[in-house]
XYZ file of C-alpha atoms in Angstrom:
273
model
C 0.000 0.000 0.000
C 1.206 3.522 -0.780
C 1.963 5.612 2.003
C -0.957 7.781 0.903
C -3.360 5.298 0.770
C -5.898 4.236 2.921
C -8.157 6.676 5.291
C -6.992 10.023 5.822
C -4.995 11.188 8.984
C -6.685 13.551 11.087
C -5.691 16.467 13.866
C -8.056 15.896 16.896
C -9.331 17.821 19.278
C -10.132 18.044 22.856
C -13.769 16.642 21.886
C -12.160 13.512 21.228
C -10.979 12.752 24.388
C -12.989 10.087 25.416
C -12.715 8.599 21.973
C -8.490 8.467 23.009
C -9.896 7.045 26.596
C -11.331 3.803 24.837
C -8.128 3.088 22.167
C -6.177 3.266 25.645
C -8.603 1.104 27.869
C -8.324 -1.541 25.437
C -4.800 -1.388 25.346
C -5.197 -2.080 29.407
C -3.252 1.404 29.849
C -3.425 3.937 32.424
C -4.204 7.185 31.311
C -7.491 9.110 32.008
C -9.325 11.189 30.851
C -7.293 13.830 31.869
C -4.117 12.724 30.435
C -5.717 12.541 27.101
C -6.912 16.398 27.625
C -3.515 17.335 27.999
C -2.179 15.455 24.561
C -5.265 17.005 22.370
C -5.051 20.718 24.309
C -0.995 21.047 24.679
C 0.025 18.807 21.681
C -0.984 17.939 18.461
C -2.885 14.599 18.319
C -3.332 12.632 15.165
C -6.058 10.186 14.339
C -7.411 7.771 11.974
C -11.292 6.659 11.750
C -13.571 4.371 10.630
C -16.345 5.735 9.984
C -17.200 7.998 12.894
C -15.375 5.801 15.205
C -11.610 6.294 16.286
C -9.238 3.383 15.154
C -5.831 4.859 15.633
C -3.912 7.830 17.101
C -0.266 9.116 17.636
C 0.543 12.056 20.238
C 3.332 15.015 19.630
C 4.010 16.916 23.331
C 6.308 19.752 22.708
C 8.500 21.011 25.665
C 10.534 23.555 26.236
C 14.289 23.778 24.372
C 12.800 22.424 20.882
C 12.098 19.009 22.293
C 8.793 16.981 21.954
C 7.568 13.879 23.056
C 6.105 11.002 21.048
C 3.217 8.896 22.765
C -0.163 7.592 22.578
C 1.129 4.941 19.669
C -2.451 3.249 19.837
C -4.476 1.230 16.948
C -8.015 -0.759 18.444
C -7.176 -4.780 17.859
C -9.588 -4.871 14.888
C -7.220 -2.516 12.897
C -3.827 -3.677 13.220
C -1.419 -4.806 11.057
C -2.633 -2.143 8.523
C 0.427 0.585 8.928
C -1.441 2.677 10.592
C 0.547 2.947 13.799
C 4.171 3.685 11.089
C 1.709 6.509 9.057
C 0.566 8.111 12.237
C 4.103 8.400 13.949
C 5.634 9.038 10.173
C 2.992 12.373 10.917
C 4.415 13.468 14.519
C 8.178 12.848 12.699
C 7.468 15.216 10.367
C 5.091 17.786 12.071
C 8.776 17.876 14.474
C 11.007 17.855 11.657
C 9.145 21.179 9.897
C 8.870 22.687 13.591
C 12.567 21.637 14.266
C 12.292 19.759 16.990
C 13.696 16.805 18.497
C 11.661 14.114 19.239
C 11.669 11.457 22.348
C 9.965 8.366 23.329
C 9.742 5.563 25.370
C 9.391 2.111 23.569
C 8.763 -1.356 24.363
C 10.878 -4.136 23.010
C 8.739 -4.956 20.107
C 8.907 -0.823 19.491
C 12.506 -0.957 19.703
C 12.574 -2.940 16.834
C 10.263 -0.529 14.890
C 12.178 3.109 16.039
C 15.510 1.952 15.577
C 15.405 2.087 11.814
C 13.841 4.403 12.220
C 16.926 6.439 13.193
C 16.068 6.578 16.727
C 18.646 6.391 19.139
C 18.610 4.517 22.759
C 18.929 6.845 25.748
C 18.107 5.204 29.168
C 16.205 2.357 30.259
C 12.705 2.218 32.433
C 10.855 -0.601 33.948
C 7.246 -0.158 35.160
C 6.567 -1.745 38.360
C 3.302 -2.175 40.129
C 2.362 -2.946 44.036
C -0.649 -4.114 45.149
C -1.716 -2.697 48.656
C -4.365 -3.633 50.865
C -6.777 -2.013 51.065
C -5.423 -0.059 54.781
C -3.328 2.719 55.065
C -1.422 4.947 57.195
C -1.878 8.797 57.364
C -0.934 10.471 54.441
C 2.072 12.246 54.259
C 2.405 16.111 54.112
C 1.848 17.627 50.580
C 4.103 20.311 51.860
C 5.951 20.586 48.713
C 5.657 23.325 46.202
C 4.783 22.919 42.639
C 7.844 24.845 41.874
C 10.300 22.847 43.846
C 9.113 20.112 41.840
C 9.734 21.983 38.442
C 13.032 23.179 39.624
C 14.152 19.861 40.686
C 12.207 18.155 37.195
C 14.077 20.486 35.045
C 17.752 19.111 36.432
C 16.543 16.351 35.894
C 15.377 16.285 32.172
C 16.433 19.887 30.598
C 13.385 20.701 30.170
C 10.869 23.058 31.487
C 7.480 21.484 32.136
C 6.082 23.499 33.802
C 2.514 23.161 32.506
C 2.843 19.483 32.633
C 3.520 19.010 36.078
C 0.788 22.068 37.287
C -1.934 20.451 35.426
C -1.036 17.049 37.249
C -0.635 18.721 40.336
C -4.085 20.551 40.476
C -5.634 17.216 39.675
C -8.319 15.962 42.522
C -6.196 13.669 44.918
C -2.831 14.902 43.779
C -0.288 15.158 45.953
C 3.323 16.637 46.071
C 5.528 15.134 48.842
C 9.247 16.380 49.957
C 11.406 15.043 52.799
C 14.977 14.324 53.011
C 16.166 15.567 50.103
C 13.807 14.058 47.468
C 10.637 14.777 45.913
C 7.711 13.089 44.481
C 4.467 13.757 42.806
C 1.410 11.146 42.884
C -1.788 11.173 40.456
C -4.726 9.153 39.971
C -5.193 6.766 37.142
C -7.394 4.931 35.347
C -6.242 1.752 36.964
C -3.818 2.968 39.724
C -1.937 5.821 41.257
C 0.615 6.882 39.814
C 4.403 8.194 41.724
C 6.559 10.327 39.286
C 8.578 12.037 38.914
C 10.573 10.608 41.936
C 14.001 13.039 41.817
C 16.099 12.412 45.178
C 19.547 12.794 46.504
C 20.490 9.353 46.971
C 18.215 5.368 46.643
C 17.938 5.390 50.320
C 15.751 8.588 49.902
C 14.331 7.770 47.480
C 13.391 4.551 48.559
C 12.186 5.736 52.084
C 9.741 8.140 49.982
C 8.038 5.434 48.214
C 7.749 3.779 51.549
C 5.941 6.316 52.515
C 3.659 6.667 49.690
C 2.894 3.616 49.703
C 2.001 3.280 53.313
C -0.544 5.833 52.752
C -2.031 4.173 49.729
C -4.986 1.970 49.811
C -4.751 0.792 45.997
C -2.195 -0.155 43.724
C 0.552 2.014 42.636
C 2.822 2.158 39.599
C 6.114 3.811 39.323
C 8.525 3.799 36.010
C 11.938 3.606 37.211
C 15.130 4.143 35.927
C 17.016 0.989 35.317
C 20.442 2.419 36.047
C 19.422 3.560 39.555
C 19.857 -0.073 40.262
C 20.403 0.466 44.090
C 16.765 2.271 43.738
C 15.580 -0.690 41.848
C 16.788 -3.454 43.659
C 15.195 -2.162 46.641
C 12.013 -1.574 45.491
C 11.517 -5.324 44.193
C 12.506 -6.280 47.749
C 9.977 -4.933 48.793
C 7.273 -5.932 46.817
C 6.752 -4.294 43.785
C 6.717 -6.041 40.768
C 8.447 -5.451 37.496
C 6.049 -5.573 34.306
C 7.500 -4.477 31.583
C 10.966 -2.654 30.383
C 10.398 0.799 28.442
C 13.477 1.665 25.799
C 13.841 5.852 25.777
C 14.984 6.580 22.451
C 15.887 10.525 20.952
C 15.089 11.528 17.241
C 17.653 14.158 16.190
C 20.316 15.864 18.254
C 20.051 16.495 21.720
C 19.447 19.881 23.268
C 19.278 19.874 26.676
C 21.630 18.299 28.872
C 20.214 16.790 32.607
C 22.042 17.802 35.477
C 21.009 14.385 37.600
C 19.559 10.907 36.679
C 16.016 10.574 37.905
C 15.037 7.585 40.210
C 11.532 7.697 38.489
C 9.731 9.654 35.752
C 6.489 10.673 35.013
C 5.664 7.756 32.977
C 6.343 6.951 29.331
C 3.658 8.693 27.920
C 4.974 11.974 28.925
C 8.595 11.223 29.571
């Protein structure tokens, strides 16, 4: 099939975001409604129908320094296998390329093998982890933390300013930012669990002792998407009971632009980098 074949590629709109909320259910994801808001408001979101009803759609986030992020690589089961997934992130390439901007994301293995010839190149490594908690819980912890502490510290951490990101997360209902000895964390719902991340922290024993203490205020499960080289941070975590699901590959398209001042113990998940 010609690359201009088939239905037509769409831009979406914020009208469409519980259209994006069913692609991602049956994908089992996590995002809400929310998170889609942000995508079709902040970004540029293409789609694919058929008919009226939405079969396929790619994400492009910009952020700050010429950088963008690639996510929301989604076709429904009945439509794979067509190209649709390779038209609709050929799109966000070149939607970046004309705006000159570099483009990220985070891949599984199978996406790996898709991106690389792409002439995507490997960054760091992720792994999603989930805990299951019962359904008790201690106190929560102080949200003491200010919004911009948490950009400050975010912004050494990635190079980038995301600002509007991380306020639109943090005004969320049941949101929470939480600081104490020397690292910092944000928690959000989701669709399936809460969410911690960014996690940025001086050392794995704070950063450990934070998601302790998350987590003993939790009543549900939790995800968190580490970074596989804090393997200190790592280790301890499946110690104590969280589970690794699945790795996530963070790959750059075109040079890079912003240079991170530390190495994050978790980010804010690979839909938004």
């Amino acid at each position: 099939m010609d690359a201009t074949d088939g239905p037509p590629i769409l831009k979406l709109g914020v009208e469409d975001a519980i259209a994006g909320l069913v692609l991602s259910t049956e994908a089992h994801w996590n995002q809400t409604e929310e998170d889609w808001r942000i995508f079709l408001h902040d970004g540029i979101v293409f789609g694919i129908r058929d008919g009226m009803r939405l079969v396929a759609t790619a994400a492009l986030l910009p952020y700050s320094g010429n950088n963008a992020w690639i996510s929301m690589v989604l076709v429904s089961g009945t439509h794979r296998r067509r190209g649709l997934a390779t038209r609709l992130v050929d799109a966000c390439l070149e939607t970046a390329r004309k705006n000159g901007l570099t483009s990220w994301l985070d891949a599984t293995p199978d996406g790996v093998a898709v991106y690389g010839p792409l002439g995507f190149t490997p960054t760091l490594q992720l792994r999603r982890l989930r805990l299951v908690r019962p359904a008790r819980a201690d106190a929560p912890p102080s949200s003491s933390a200010s919004i911009a502490a948490l950009r400050a510290r975010d912004r050494r951490a990635t190079g980038f300013d995301r600002t509007a990101l991380l306020s639109a997360f943090a005004q969320r209902f049941g949101s929470r930012i939480v600081s104490a000895s020397g690292a910092i964390a944000l928690v959000r719902d989701g669709r399936t669990a809460r969410h911690i991340g960014p996690l940025l922290a001086d050392n794995a024993a704070a950063a450990l002792a934070m998601v302790d203490t998350i987590a003993h205020s939790e009543t549900g499960p939790l995800l968190l998407d580490a970074v596989a080289s804090q393997a200190a941070f790592l280790e301890g975590l499946t110690t104590s009971g969280w589970t690794i699901e699945r790795p996530f590959q963070r790959m750059r398209f075109g040079p890079a632009t912003a240079a991170a001042e530390e190495t994050p113990f978790a980010v804010a998940g690979p839909e938004f980098g």
